[in-house]
Short mmCIF file of C-alpha atoms in Angstrom, two decimals:
data_model
loop_
_atom_site.label_atom_id
_atom_site.label_comp_id
_atom_site.label_asym_id
_atom_site.label_seq_id
_atom_site.Cartn_x
_atom_site.Cartn_y
_atom_site.Cartn_z
CA UNK K 1 9.75 30.92 89.98
CA UNK K 2 12.60 32.56 88.13
CA UNK K 3 14.56 29.40 88.66
CA UNK K 4 11.89 27.27 87.02
CA UNK K 5 11.67 29.62 84.05
CA UNK K 6 15.39 29.40 83.44
CA UNK K 7 15.09 25.63 83.10
CA UNK K 8 12.63 25.79 80.12
CA UNK K 9 14.27 24.31 76.94
CA UNK K 10 14.16 26.20 73.68
CA UNK K 11 13.16 24.29 70.55
CA UNK K 12 16.03 23.14 68.27
CA UNK K 13 16.38 25.06 65.02
CA UNK K 14 18.99 22.70 63.53
CA UNK K 15 18.72 18.93 63.13
CA UNK K 16 21.22 16.67 64.74
CA UNK K 17 23.46 14.59 62.52
CA UNK K 18 21.60 11.46 63.53
CA UNK K 19 18.40 12.97 62.05
CA UNK K 20 20.02 14.16 58.78
CA UNK K 21 21.49 10.81 57.76
CA UNK K 22 18.13 9.00 57.27
CA UNK K 23 16.78 11.91 55.20
CA UNK K 24 19.87 11.89 52.98
CA UNK K 25 19.51 8.14 52.51
CA UNK K 26 15.85 8.48 51.50
CA UNK K 27 16.64 11.32 49.08
CA UNK K 28 19.52 9.43 47.49
CA UNK K 29 17.40 6.31 47.09
CA UNK K 30 14.57 8.28 45.46
CA UNK K 31 16.98 10.02 43.06
CA UNK K 32 18.55 6.68 42.09
CA UNK K 33 15.13 5.15 41.43
CA UNK K 34 14.05 8.08 39.22
CA UNK K 35 17.35 7.93 37.30
CA UNK K 36 16.92 4.20 36.75
CA UNK K 37 13.37 4.62 35.45
CA UNK K 38 14.50 7.44 33.13
CA UNK K 39 17.32 5.32 31.70
CA UNK K 40 14.88 2.44 31.22
CA UNK K 41 12.52 4.74 29.29
CA UNK K 42 15.35 6.00 27.06
CA UNK K 43 16.47 2.43 26.35
CA UNK K 44 12.93 1.52 25.31
CA UNK K 45 12.69 4.48 22.94
CA UNK K 46 16.10 3.79 21.38
CA UNK K 47 15.11 0.17 20.89
CA UNK K 48 11.93 1.25 19.08
CA UNK K 49 13.92 3.48 16.74
CA UNK K 50 16.44 0.73 16.07
CA UNK K 51 13.68 -1.77 15.26
CA UNK K 52 12.16 0.46 12.56
CA UNK K 53 15.42 0.45 10.60
CA UNK K 54 14.57 3.51 8.53
CA UNK K 55 17.21 4.36 5.98
CA UNK K 56 17.91 6.62 3.01
CA UNK K 57 18.54 5.27 -0.48
CA UNK K 58 19.18 6.82 -3.87
CA UNK K 59 18.08 5.08 -7.06
CA UNK K 60 20.16 4.89 -10.23
CA UNK K 61 17.83 7.42 -11.88
CA UNK K 62 18.71 9.99 -9.21
CA UNK K 63 15.51 9.73 -7.18
CA UNK K 64 15.95 9.63 -3.41
CA UNK K 65 13.75 7.60 -1.08
CA UNK K 66 13.38 7.02 2.64
CA UNK K 67 12.49 3.41 3.35
CA UNK K 68 11.66 1.42 6.48
CA UNK K 69 11.87 -2.30 7.02
CA UNK K 70 8.55 -4.19 7.00
CA UNK K 71 7.41 -7.77 6.85
CA UNK K 72 8.07 -9.38 3.45
CA UNK K 73 4.31 -9.75 2.82
CA UNK K 74 3.46 -6.19 3.89
CA UNK K 75 2.06 -3.83 1.25
CA UNK K 76 1.04 -0.23 1.92
CA UNK K 77 -2.75 0.35 1.57
CA UNK K 78 -2.26 2.98 -1.14
CA UNK K 79 -0.07 0.59 -3.14
CA UNK K 80 -2.83 -2.04 -2.97
CA UNK K 81 -5.50 0.45 -4.08
CA UNK K 82 -3.27 1.76 -6.85
CA UNK K 83 -2.82 -1.77 -8.24
CA UNK K 84 -6.59 -2.14 -8.59
CA UNK K 85 -6.86 1.36 -10.11
CA UNK K 86 -4.02 0.61 -12.52
CA UNK K 87 -5.64 -2.62 -13.75
CA UNK K 88 -8.99 -0.89 -14.31
CA UNK K 89 -7.40 2.00 -16.25
CA UNK K 90 -5.32 -0.30 -18.44
CA UNK K 91 -8.23 -2.64 -19.13
CA UNK K 92 -10.99 -0.13 -19.89
CA UNK K 93 -9.31 3.08 -21.09
CA UNK K 94 -9.13 2.80 -24.88
CA UNK K 95 -8.43 5.59 -27.31
CA UNK K 96 -7.75 3.46 -30.37
CA UNK K 97 -4.00 4.14 -30.40
CA UNK K 98 -0.98 2.19 -29.25
CA UNK K 99 0.14 3.67 -25.90
CA UNK K 100 2.65 6.48 -26.38
CA UNK K 101 2.10 6.72 -30.14
CA UNK K 102 -0.45 7.93 -32.66
CA UNK K 103 -0.52 4.56 -34.42
CA UNK K 104 -3.85 2.75 -34.51
CA UNK K 105 -3.97 -0.08 -32.00
CA UNK K 106 -4.69 -3.30 -33.86
CA UNK K 107 -4.86 -5.15 -30.56
CA UNK K 108 -3.40 -8.41 -29.34
CA UNK K 109 -4.52 -11.80 -30.60
CA UNK K 110 -5.34 -14.05 -27.62
CA UNK K 111 -6.40 -17.04 -29.71
CA UNK K 112 -9.53 -18.26 -31.50
CA UNK K 113 -9.82 -15.00 -33.40
CA UNK K 114 -10.30 -12.94 -30.25
CA UNK K 115 -8.50 -9.64 -29.76
CA UNK K 116 -8.03 -7.20 -26.90
CA UNK K 117 -6.40 -3.77 -26.75
CA UNK K 118 -2.67 -3.49 -26.10
CA UNK K 119 -3.29 -1.78 -22.76
CA UNK K 120 -5.70 -4.51 -21.65
CA UNK K 121 -3.09 -7.11 -22.59
CA UNK K 122 -0.49 -5.35 -20.45
CA UNK K 123 -2.95 -5.01 -17.57
CA UNK K 124 -3.71 -8.74 -17.69
CA UNK K 125 -0.26 -9.42 -16.24
CA UNK K 126 -1.58 -8.08 -12.94
CA UNK K 127 -3.87 -11.14 -12.82
CA UNK K 128 -2.73 -14.43 -11.36
CA UNK K 129 -1.82 -16.96 -14.05
CA UNK K 130 -1.08 -20.67 -14.00
CA UNK K 131 -3.28 -23.49 -12.76
CA UNK K 132 -4.52 -21.52 -9.77
CA UNK K 133 -5.03 -18.30 -11.70
CA UNK K 134 -7.67 -17.00 -14.08
CA UNK K 135 -5.67 -14.77 -16.42
CA UNK K 136 -6.70 -16.63 -19.58
CA UNK K 137 -10.35 -16.63 -18.52
CA UNK K 138 -10.10 -12.88 -17.86
CA UNK K 139 -8.57 -12.29 -21.30
CA UNK K 140 -11.47 -14.14 -22.93
CA UNK K 141 -14.03 -12.18 -20.91
CA UNK K 142 -12.39 -8.85 -21.82
CA UNK K 143 -12.33 -9.84 -25.51
CA UNK K 144 -16.07 -10.55 -25.36
CA UNK K 145 -16.86 -6.99 -24.25
CA UNK K 146 -14.34 -5.27 -26.54
CA UNK K 147 -16.09 -3.92 -29.67
CA UNK K 148 -14.25 -4.69 -32.88
CA UNK K 149 -14.70 -1.05 -33.95
CA UNK K 150 -12.24 0.04 -31.26
CA UNK K 151 -9.45 -1.34 -33.47
CA UNK K 152 -10.59 0.97 -36.26
CA UNK K 153 -10.49 4.00 -34.00
CA UNK K 154 -14.28 4.37 -34.05
CA UNK K 155 -14.89 3.88 -30.31
CA UNK K 156 -13.21 5.24 -27.22
CA UNK K 157 -13.66 3.91 -23.73
CA UNK K 158 -13.11 5.48 -20.32
CA UNK K 159 -13.62 4.09 -16.84
CA UNK K 160 -14.66 6.51 -14.11
CA UNK K 161 -13.95 5.24 -10.60
CA UNK K 162 -16.27 6.84 -8.05
CA UNK K 163 -15.36 4.68 -5.05
CA UNK K 164 -12.40 2.55 -4.06
CA UNK K 165 -12.48 1.10 -0.56
CA UNK K 166 -9.62 0.82 1.87
CA UNK K 167 -8.03 -2.64 1.64
CA UNK K 168 -9.45 -5.26 4.02
CA UNK K 169 -6.83 -7.73 5.16
CA UNK K 170 -8.08 -11.31 4.78
CA UNK K 171 -4.88 -12.81 6.11
CA UNK K 172 -1.21 -11.91 6.06
CA UNK K 173 -0.34 -10.93 2.49
CA UNK K 174 -3.92 -11.03 1.17
CA UNK K 175 -6.51 -8.24 0.88
CA UNK K 176 -9.88 -7.31 -0.65
CA UNK K 177 -10.80 -3.97 -2.26
CA UNK K 178 -14.26 -2.85 -3.44
CA UNK K 179 -14.73 -0.68 -6.51
CA UNK K 180 -17.72 1.26 -7.78
CA UNK K 181 -17.13 2.52 -11.31
CA UNK K 182 -18.76 3.35 -14.63
CA UNK K 183 -17.49 2.42 -18.06
CA UNK K 184 -18.27 5.02 -20.73
CA UNK K 185 -18.16 4.01 -24.40
CA UNK K 186 -17.91 6.99 -26.74
CA UNK K 187 -19.10 6.32 -30.28
CA UNK K 188 -16.89 8.46 -32.54
CA UNK K 189 -18.67 7.29 -35.71
CA UNK K 190 -21.98 8.68 -34.52
CA UNK K 191 -24.75 7.19 -32.46
CA UNK K 192 -25.49 7.11 -28.76
CA UNK K 193 -22.79 6.73 -26.14
CA UNK K 194 -23.13 3.93 -23.62
CA UNK K 195 -22.64 3.83 -19.85
CA UNK K 196 -22.05 0.50 -18.09
CA UNK K 197 -21.79 -0.01 -14.34
CA UNK K 198 -18.69 -1.85 -13.23
CA UNK K 199 -18.89 -2.70 -9.52
CA UNK K 200 -16.43 -5.35 -8.41
CA UNK K 201 -14.61 -6.77 -5.39
CA UNK K 202 -10.95 -7.53 -6.03
CA UNK K 203 -8.88 -9.97 -4.04
CA UNK K 204 -5.12 -9.46 -4.18
CA UNK K 205 -2.12 -11.24 -2.76
CA UNK K 206 1.51 -10.33 -2.21
CA UNK K 207 3.97 -11.99 -4.60
CA UNK K 208 7.69 -11.79 -5.31
CA UNK K 209 8.86 -8.42 -6.55
CA UNK K 210 10.64 -8.89 -9.91
CA UNK K 211 14.20 -7.74 -10.34
CA UNK K 212 14.84 -5.37 -13.22
CA UNK K 213 17.23 -6.53 -15.89
CA UNK K 214 20.34 -4.41 -16.39
CA UNK K 215 20.12 -4.98 -20.14
CA UNK K 216 18.18 -2.67 -22.44
CA UNK K 217 14.54 -3.72 -22.11
CA UNK K 218 11.90 -3.30 -24.79
CA UNK K 219 9.04 -0.86 -24.02
CA UNK K 220 6.73 -3.82 -23.33
CA UNK K 221 9.21 -5.44 -20.94
CA UNK K 222 9.64 -2.14 -19.11
CA UNK K 223 5.87 -1.76 -18.74
CA UNK K 224 5.52 -5.30 -17.44
CA UNK K 225 8.24 -4.69 -14.88
CA UNK K 226 6.61 -1.47 -13.73
CA UNK K 227 3.14 -2.94 -13.19
CA UNK K 228 4.58 -5.93 -11.31
CA UNK K 229 7.03 -3.88 -9.23
CA UNK K 230 4.45 -3.44 -6.44
CA UNK K 231 4.67 -7.16 -5.73
CA UNK K 232 0.90 -7.72 -6.03
CA UNK K 233 -1.40 -9.71 -8.26
CA UNK K 234 -5.17 -10.08 -8.52
CA UNK K 235 -6.41 -13.54 -7.58
CA UNK K 236 -10.18 -12.99 -7.84
CA UNK K 237 -12.70 -10.51 -9.26
CA UNK K 238 -16.30 -10.83 -8.12
CA UNK K 239 -19.50 -8.78 -8.32
CA UNK K 240 -19.77 -6.12 -5.64
CA UNK K 241 -23.06 -4.87 -4.25
CA UNK K 242 -23.26 -1.78 -2.08
CA UNK K 243 -25.26 -3.61 0.60
CA UNK K 244 -22.55 -6.23 0.97
#
């Protein structure tokens, strides 16, 4: 019996070399695969950063900007909304004076004895002109609702915008924006003030951004450049109803 007990084998605590080699191979393969996937992920992220092409620029007036490359027809939603807001303010905010002065605004003659305020005239350059545009028709319509007493400093006008929708993209480079606003006419010569609803849907399109002349521009030329610098123009103004 003692002889049989002496023949019992003890379990091995260490692996033989022939057992270690396969485990090393599996471990090395797994590590290589993880490293490859990690490098692939880093390459993807670096490619994304390179595609955005964000850069830093400084303007001649000293202002610094961070810009990123976008499609030529891309316009930021806030820029689109601001163009609509800017047109409304220029067209319907009258105080009887030429902008930036205390001189009485005698208005701009648009033909056939019709006149509009200087601000409204400047704002009209945000409207599409030419055969496909309606700038002249808009000028005539604005002249029809402009009281002649505004040119004598007897009436002030203010537009109060209560709602301006986020731009809806119709197609690449074209959007619609809804506005709910109220025009307030203040009668400085006495009498009742007047409130007029102004609810409209604006359609805008991306256009070429003008280049600024290096020569000394007149105040009017500078204003025209500034309002067109967003690269947008209004192609349609239609009635807007809240249940639309």
